[in-house]
């Protein structure tokens, strides 16, 4: 409903409230991101909102980052991971409040280039055409998003979407849709490392995957009825509170 | 039109993989609720999984369901590589194959421990 894969809520919820070891929480979260991505991409892809060529081009750098992040995450200590996660959560909570909206007019230049695309926007009642700009910056951000995803078990969409919209000139709806497709492939890279190293406990992962799949399905329907601005503020507040708790837990201070 | 067809193929692949994974996980839960506890705890390898599946133990279905879920985006990337190759879009076909190679490398590194 708010364009996040859910991993950024999943890991602290499992680690802080259910006392699941953080590595297992990250493993379960990565699988949940794969399930969320499949649900969302299946909805977005037939509408041609997701730009697959752009997504796969960015994915070349994201998967390399995710592999490095996944390998590092599997060996880092619980305290270090919790601390990094808390810091990233603060950034995501701020992102939720200031995230980009469909404000700027897309670049409607005649030549779309190899990565540009067009789609029919029903809300605007016209076809939106856009050309992709500053690809190297997008590739760099994708590498960072992949590393964060692999390290912490999140999708990385909170990094990719703003860069695609604000830097690369992709309309926000196309950016969110493209990111939804990409995060599944990204999460899969690190999830394979966690899964085959035995860091995925079915007792945690199975209910999480089933719950997330049901939630993503319901969310796509509820999104049209719930005011997203109210929901976003609530989520940002909850996320910030969890972030503080996560950072304190990393420092060995329990406030539960 | 061709692009729309490729998008639909990928969407169908993802939905099929997700649905199959969910069905397998639900079968595992039903077997768990029916009291078919796993004698070997959780399946930790493909070999364990096969034994647990033959014995109709929940652990086998959990492992296979999660494995199918992981295979879903991989199948999507394979479908993309094939789709781009059929359209003679060799640059994007190569990009898809590179992503596929990194997925294979991560599975290998995970298995190697």
Coordinates of C-alpha atoms in Angstrom, one line a residue:
Chain A
X1 CA 0.0 0.0 0.0
X2 CA 2.9 2.4 0.7
X3 CA 5.4 0.9 -1.8
X4 CA 7.7 -0.8 0.7
X5 CA 8.4 -4.5 0.6
X6 CA 7.7 -5.0 4.2
X7 CA 11.1 -6.3 5.3
X8 CA 11.9 -3.1 7.1
X9 CA 9.0 -3.9 9.5
X10 CA 9.4 -7.6 9.5
X11 CA 12.9 -7.9 10.8
X12 CA 12.5 -5.7 13.9
X13 CA 9.1 -7.2 14.6
X14 CA 10.5 -10.7 14.6
X15 CA 13.8 -9.8 16.4
X16 CA 12.4 -7.4 19.0
X17 CA 9.0 -8.9 19.9
X18 CA 9.3 -12.6 19.1
X19 CA 13.0 -13.0 20.1
X20 CA 13.8 -14.6 16.7
X21 CA 17.6 -14.5 16.1
X22 CA 18.3 -11.6 13.8
X23 CA 19.9 -13.8 11.1
X24 CA 16.8 -16.0 11.0
X25 CA 14.6 -12.9 10.9
X26 CA 16.6 -11.6 7.9
X27 CA 16.3 -14.9 6.2
X28 CA 12.5 -15.0 6.7
X29 CA 12.2 -11.4 5.7
X30 CA 14.1 -12.0 2.4
X31 CA 11.7 -14.8 1.5
X32 CA 8.8 -12.5 2.4
X33 CA 10.1 -9.8 0.0
X34 CA 10.2 -12.4 -2.8
X35 CA 6.6 -13.3 -2.1
X36 CA 5.5 -9.6 -1.9
X37 CA 7.4 -8.8 -5.1
X38 CA 5.7 -11.7 -7.0
X39 CA 2.3 -10.5 -5.9
X40 CA 2.9 -6.9 -6.8
X41 CA 4.7 -7.5 -10.0
X42 CA 2.0 -9.8 -11.2
X43 CA -0.4 -6.9 -10.7
X44 CA 1.8 -4.3 -12.3
X45 CA 3.5 -6.1 -15.2
X46 CA 0.4 -6.7 -17.4
X47 CA -0.3 -2.9 -17.2
X48 CA 3.1 -2.2 -18.6
X49 CA 3.8 0.1 -15.7
X50 CA 7.0 -1.8 -14.8
X51 CA 9.9 -1.0 -17.1
X52 CA 11.5 -4.4 -17.4
X53 CA 14.5 -3.3 -19.6
X54 CA 15.4 -0.5 -17.1
X55 CA 14.8 -2.9 -14.2
X56 CA 17.1 -5.6 -15.5
X57 CA 19.8 -3.1 -16.4
X58 CA 19.8 -1.7 -12.9
X59 CA 19.6 -5.2 -11.5
X60 CA 23.0 -6.1 -12.9
X61 CA 24.5 -3.8 -10.2
X62 CA 21.9 -4.6 -7.6
X63 CA 22.5 -8.4 -7.6
X64 CA 26.2 -7.9 -7.2
X65 CA 25.6 -5.7 -4.2
X66 CA 23.0 -8.1 -2.8
X67 CA 25.5 -11.0 -3.1
X68 CA 28.2 -9.1 -1.2
X69 CA 25.6 -7.9 1.4
X70 CA 24.2 -11.4 1.8
X71 CA 27.6 -12.9 2.4
X72 CA 28.6 -10.1 4.8
X73 CA 25.2 -10.3 6.7
X74 CA 25.5 -14.0 7.3
X75 CA 28.8 -13.5 9.2
X76 CA 28.3 -10.2 11.0
X77 CA 27.4 -10.2 14.7
X78 CA 23.9 -9.6 16.0
X79 CA 24.8 -6.3 17.6
X80 CA 26.4 -4.8 14.5
X81 CA 23.5 -5.9 12.3
X82 CA 20.9 -4.5 14.7
X83 CA 22.7 -1.2 14.9
X84 CA 23.0 -0.9 11.1
X85 CA 19.3 -1.9 10.7
X86 CA 18.2 0.7 13.2
X87 CA 20.1 3.4 11.3
X88 CA 18.5 2.3 8.0
X89 CA 15.1 2.3 9.6
X90 CA 15.5 5.9 10.6
X91 CA 16.3 6.8 7.0
X92 CA 13.3 4.8 5.7
X93 CA 10.9 6.5 8.2
X94 CA 12.1 9.9 7.0
X95 CA 11.7 8.7 3.4
X96 CA 8.1 7.7 4.1
X97 CA 7.3 11.3 5.0
X98 CA 9.2 13.0 2.2
X99 CA 8.9 10.4 -0.5
X100 CA 8.5 11.6 -4.1
X101 CA 5.0 12.2 -5.5
X102 CA 3.8 12.5 -9.1
X103 CA 4.6 16.1 -9.3
X104 CA 7.1 16.7 -12.1
X105 CA 6.1 16.4 -15.7
X106 CA 7.9 13.5 -17.3
X107 CA 10.4 14.2 -20.1
X108 CA 8.3 13.8 -23.3
X109 CA 11.1 14.0 -25.7
X110 CA 10.6 12.3 -29.1
X111 CA 13.4 9.8 -28.7
X112 CA 12.8 7.5 -25.7
X113 CA 16.2 5.8 -26.0
X114 CA 17.0 2.2 -25.2
X115 CA 15.6 2.3 -21.7
X116 CA 12.8 4.8 -22.0
X117 CA 9.2 3.7 -22.1
X118 CA 5.6 4.8 -22.3
X119 CA 2.4 3.6 -20.6
X120 CA -1.2 4.6 -20.5
X121 CA -2.0 6.4 -17.2
X122 CA -5.7 6.1 -16.5
X123 CA -5.7 8.7 -13.7
X124 CA -4.2 11.3 -16.0
X125 CA -6.2 10.1 -19.0
X126 CA -3.2 10.1 -21.3
X127 CA -0.1 8.2 -22.4
X128 CA 3.0 9.1 -20.4
X129 CA 6.3 8.9 -22.2
X130 CA 9.6 9.2 -20.5
X131 CA 13.3 9.0 -21.2
X132 CA 15.8 7.6 -18.7
X133 CA 18.5 10.1 -17.6
X134 CA 21.7 9.7 -15.6
X135 CA 22.0 5.9 -15.8
X136 CA 25.4 5.8 -14.0
X137 CA 23.9 7.4 -10.9
X138 CA 21.1 4.9 -11.0
X139 CA 23.5 2.0 -11.3
X140 CA 25.5 3.3 -8.3
X141 CA 22.3 3.6 -6.2
X142 CA 21.3 0.1 -7.3
X143 CA 24.6 -1.3 -6.1
X144 CA 24.0 0.4 -2.7
X145 CA 20.4 -0.8 -2.6
X146 CA 21.5 -4.4 -3.3
X147 CA 24.1 -4.3 -0.6
X148 CA 21.5 -3.0 2.0
X149 CA 19.0 -5.6 0.8
X150 CA 21.4 -8.5 1.2
X151 CA 22.8 -7.2 4.5
X152 CA 19.5 -6.5 6.3
X153 CA 16.8 -8.5 4.5
X154 CA 14.9 -5.6 3.1
X155 CA 13.8 -5.0 -0.5
X156 CA 15.8 -1.8 -1.1
X157 CA 13.0 0.0 -2.9
X158 CA 13.2 2.9 -0.5
X159 CA 16.6 3.7 -2.1
X160 CA 15.8 2.8 -5.7
X161 CA 12.4 4.6 -6.1
X162 CA 13.6 8.1 -5.1
X163 CA 16.7 7.8 -7.3
X164 CA 14.7 6.6 -10.3
X165 CA 12.1 9.4 -9.8
X166 CA 14.3 12.3 -8.7
X167 CA 17.5 11.6 -10.6
X168 CA 16.6 9.4 -13.6
X169 CA 13.4 11.1 -14.6
X170 CA 11.2 8.1 -14.3
X171 CA 7.5 8.8 -13.3
X172 CA 6.8 7.7 -9.8
X173 CA 4.2 5.1 -10.7
X174 CA 6.6 3.5 -13.2
X175 CA 9.4 3.6 -10.7
X176 CA 7.4 1.9 -7.9
X177 CA 6.2 -0.8 -10.3
X178 CA 9.7 -1.4 -11.7
X179 CA 11.1 -1.5 -8.2
X180 CA 8.4 -4.0 -7.1
X181 CA 9.6 -6.4 -9.9
X182 CA 13.3 -5.8 -9.1
X183 CA 13.2 -6.4 -5.3
X184 CA 12.1 -10.0 -5.7
X185 CA 15.2 -10.8 -7.8
X186 CA 17.4 -8.8 -5.5
X187 CA 16.1 -10.5 -2.3
X188 CA 16.4 -13.9 -4.0
X189 CA 20.1 -13.5 -4.4
X190 CA 20.7 -13.1 -0.6
X191 CA 17.9 -15.5 0.3
X192 CA 19.6 -18.3 -1.6
X193 CA 22.7 -17.7 0.6
X194 CA 20.7 -17.7 3.8
X195 CA 18.5 -20.7 2.7
X196 CA 21.3 -23.0 1.7
X197 CA 23.4 -22.1 4.8
X198 CA 20.5 -23.2 7.0
X199 CA 19.7 -19.7 8.3
X200 CA 16.0 -20.0 7.3
X201 CA 13.9 -21.7 10.0
X202 CA 10.6 -22.9 8.5
X203 CA 8.9 -22.3 11.9
X204 CA 9.5 -18.6 11.3
X205 CA 9.6 -18.3 7.5
X206 CA 6.4 -20.3 6.6
X207 CA 3.9 -18.2 8.6
X208 CA 5.8 -15.0 7.6
X209 CA 5.6 -15.9 3.8
X210 CA 1.9 -16.9 4.0
X211 CA 1.0 -13.8 6.0
X212 CA 2.9 -11.5 3.7
X213 CA 1.3 -13.0 0.6
X214 CA -2.2 -12.6 2.1
X215 CA -1.3 -9.1 3.3
X216 CA 0.1 -8.0 -0.1
X217 CA -3.1 -9.3 -1.8
X218 CA -5.4 -7.5 0.6
X219 CA -3.3 -4.4 0.6
X220 CA -3.6 -4.0 -3.1
X221 CA -7.4 -3.9 -2.7
X222 CA -7.5 -1.8 0.5
X223 CA -5.1 0.8 -1.0
X224 CA -8.0 2.4 -2.9
X225 CA -10.1 2.8 0.3
X226 CA -7.6 3.9 2.9
X227 CA -6.1 7.4 2.8
X228 CA -2.5 6.7 2.1
X229 CA -1.3 10.0 3.7
X230 CA -2.7 9.0 7.1
X231 CA -1.3 5.5 6.8
X232 CA 2.1 6.8 5.8
X233 CA 2.3 9.0 8.9
X234 CA 1.4 6.1 11.2
X235 CA 3.9 3.8 9.5
X236 CA 6.6 6.4 9.7
X237 CA 6.0 6.9 13.4
X238 CA 5.9 3.2 14.2
X239 CA 9.1 2.6 12.1
X240 CA 10.9 5.4 13.9
X241 CA 9.9 4.0 17.3
X242 CA 11.1 0.6 16.2
X243 CA 14.3 2.1 14.9
X244 CA 15.1 3.7 18.3
X245 CA 14.4 0.4 20.1
X246 CA 16.6 -1.5 17.6
X247 CA 19.5 0.9 18.1
X248 CA 19.1 0.7 21.9
X249 CA 19.0 -3.2 21.7
X250 CA 22.2 -3.1 19.6
X251 CA 23.8 -1.1 22.5
X252 CA 22.6 -3.7 24.9
X253 CA 19.8 -1.5 26.4
X254 CA 16.4 -3.3 26.6
X255 CA 13.3 -1.0 26.9
X256 CA 10.7 -3.6 26.4
Chain B
X1 CA 2.3 -5.6 -28.4
X2 CA 5.4 -7.9 -28.1
X3 CA 6.4 -6.0 -25.0
X4 CA 3.0 -6.5 -23.5
X5 CA 3.2 -10.3 -24.2
X6 CA 6.6 -10.6 -22.5
X7 CA 5.2 -8.7 -19.5
X8 CA 2.3 -11.0 -19.3
X9 CA 4.5 -14.1 -19.6
X10 CA 6.6 -12.9 -16.7
X11 CA 3.5 -12.1 -14.6
X12 CA 2.1 -15.5 -15.3
X13 CA 5.4 -17.2 -14.3
X14 CA 5.5 -15.3 -11.0
X15 CA 1.9 -16.0 -10.2
X16 CA 2.3 -19.7 -11.0
X17 CA 5.5 -20.0 -8.8
X18 CA 3.9 -18.1 -5.9
X19 CA 0.7 -20.2 -6.0
X20 CA 2.6 -23.5 -6.1
X21 CA 4.8 -22.4 -3.2
X22 CA 1.7 -21.4 -1.2
X23 CA 0.0 -24.7 -1.9
X24 CA 3.1 -26.7 -0.8
X25 CA 3.4 -24.6 2.4
X26 CA -0.3 -25.1 3.2
X27 CA 0.0 -28.8 2.7
X28 CA 2.9 -28.8 5.2
X29 CA 0.8 -26.9 7.7
X30 CA -2.2 -29.3 7.2
X31 CA 0.2 -32.3 7.8
X32 CA 1.6 -30.5 10.8
X33 CA -1.9 -30.0 12.3
X34 CA -2.7 -33.6 11.5
X35 CA 0.1 -34.6 13.8
X36 CA 2.6 -35.9 11.2
X37 CA 5.6 -34.5 13.1
X38 CA 8.9 -34.7 11.4
X39 CA 11.2 -37.4 12.9
X40 CA 14.3 -35.6 11.7
X41 CA 13.3 -32.0 12.8
X42 CA 13.5 -29.7 9.8
X43 CA 14.8 -30.7 6.4
X44 CA 18.3 -29.3 6.0
X45 CA 19.2 -30.5 2.5
X46 CA 17.7 -31.7 -0.8
X47 CA 18.3 -35.3 0.4
X48 CA 16.4 -34.6 3.7
X49 CA 13.6 -33.0 1.8
X50 CA 13.2 -36.0 -0.5
X51 CA 13.0 -38.4 2.5
X52 CA 10.6 -36.2 4.3
X53 CA 8.4 -35.8 1.2
X54 CA 8.2 -39.6 0.7
X55 CA 7.3 -40.0 4.4
X56 CA 4.7 -37.2 4.0
X57 CA 6.3 -35.2 6.7
X58 CA 5.6 -31.5 7.0
X59 CA 9.3 -30.5 6.9
X60 CA 9.6 -31.8 3.4
X61 CA 6.7 -29.7 2.1
X62 CA 8.0 -26.6 4.0
X63 CA 11.5 -27.0 2.4
X64 CA 10.1 -27.7 -1.1
X65 CA 7.6 -24.8 -0.8
X66 CA 10.4 -22.3 0.2
X67 CA 12.6 -23.7 -2.6
X68 CA 9.8 -23.2 -5.1
X69 CA 9.3 -19.6 -3.8
X70 CA 13.1 -19.0 -4.3
X71 CA 12.9 -20.5 -7.8
X72 CA 10.0 -18.1 -8.8
X73 CA 12.1 -15.0 -9.5
X74 CA 14.8 -17.2 -11.0
X75 CA 12.1 -18.6 -13.4
X76 CA 11.1 -15.0 -14.2
X77 CA 14.6 -14.1 -15.2
X78 CA 15.0 -17.2 -17.3
X79 CA 11.7 -16.3 -19.1
X80 CA 13.1 -12.8 -19.7
X81 CA 16.3 -14.1 -21.1
X82 CA 14.4 -16.4 -23.5
X83 CA 11.9 -13.6 -24.4
X84 CA 14.7 -11.1 -25.2
X85 CA 16.5 -13.8 -27.2
X86 CA 13.4 -14.5 -29.3
X87 CA 13.1 -10.8 -30.0
X88 CA 16.8 -10.7 -30.9
X89 CA 17.3 -8.2 -28.2
X90 CA 20.8 -9.5 -27.5
X91 CA 21.9 -6.8 -25.0
X92 CA 19.0 -7.3 -22.7
X93 CA 19.3 -11.1 -23.2
X94 CA 23.0 -10.8 -22.0
X95 CA 21.9 -8.7 -19.1
X96 CA 19.3 -11.3 -18.0
X97 CA 21.9 -14.1 -18.3
X98 CA 24.3 -12.1 -16.2
X99 CA 21.7 -11.7 -13.5
X100 CA 21.0 -15.4 -13.8
X101 CA 24.7 -16.2 -13.4
X102 CA 24.8 -14.1 -10.1
X103 CA 21.8 -16.0 -8.8
X104 CA 23.5 -19.3 -9.6
X105 CA 26.7 -18.1 -7.9
X106 CA 24.8 -17.1 -4.7
X107 CA 23.2 -20.6 -4.6
X108 CA 26.6 -22.2 -5.1
X109 CA 28.2 -20.0 -2.3
X110 CA 25.2 -20.8 0.0
X111 CA 25.6 -24.5 -0.6
X112 CA 29.3 -24.5 -0.2
X113 CA 28.8 -22.8 3.2

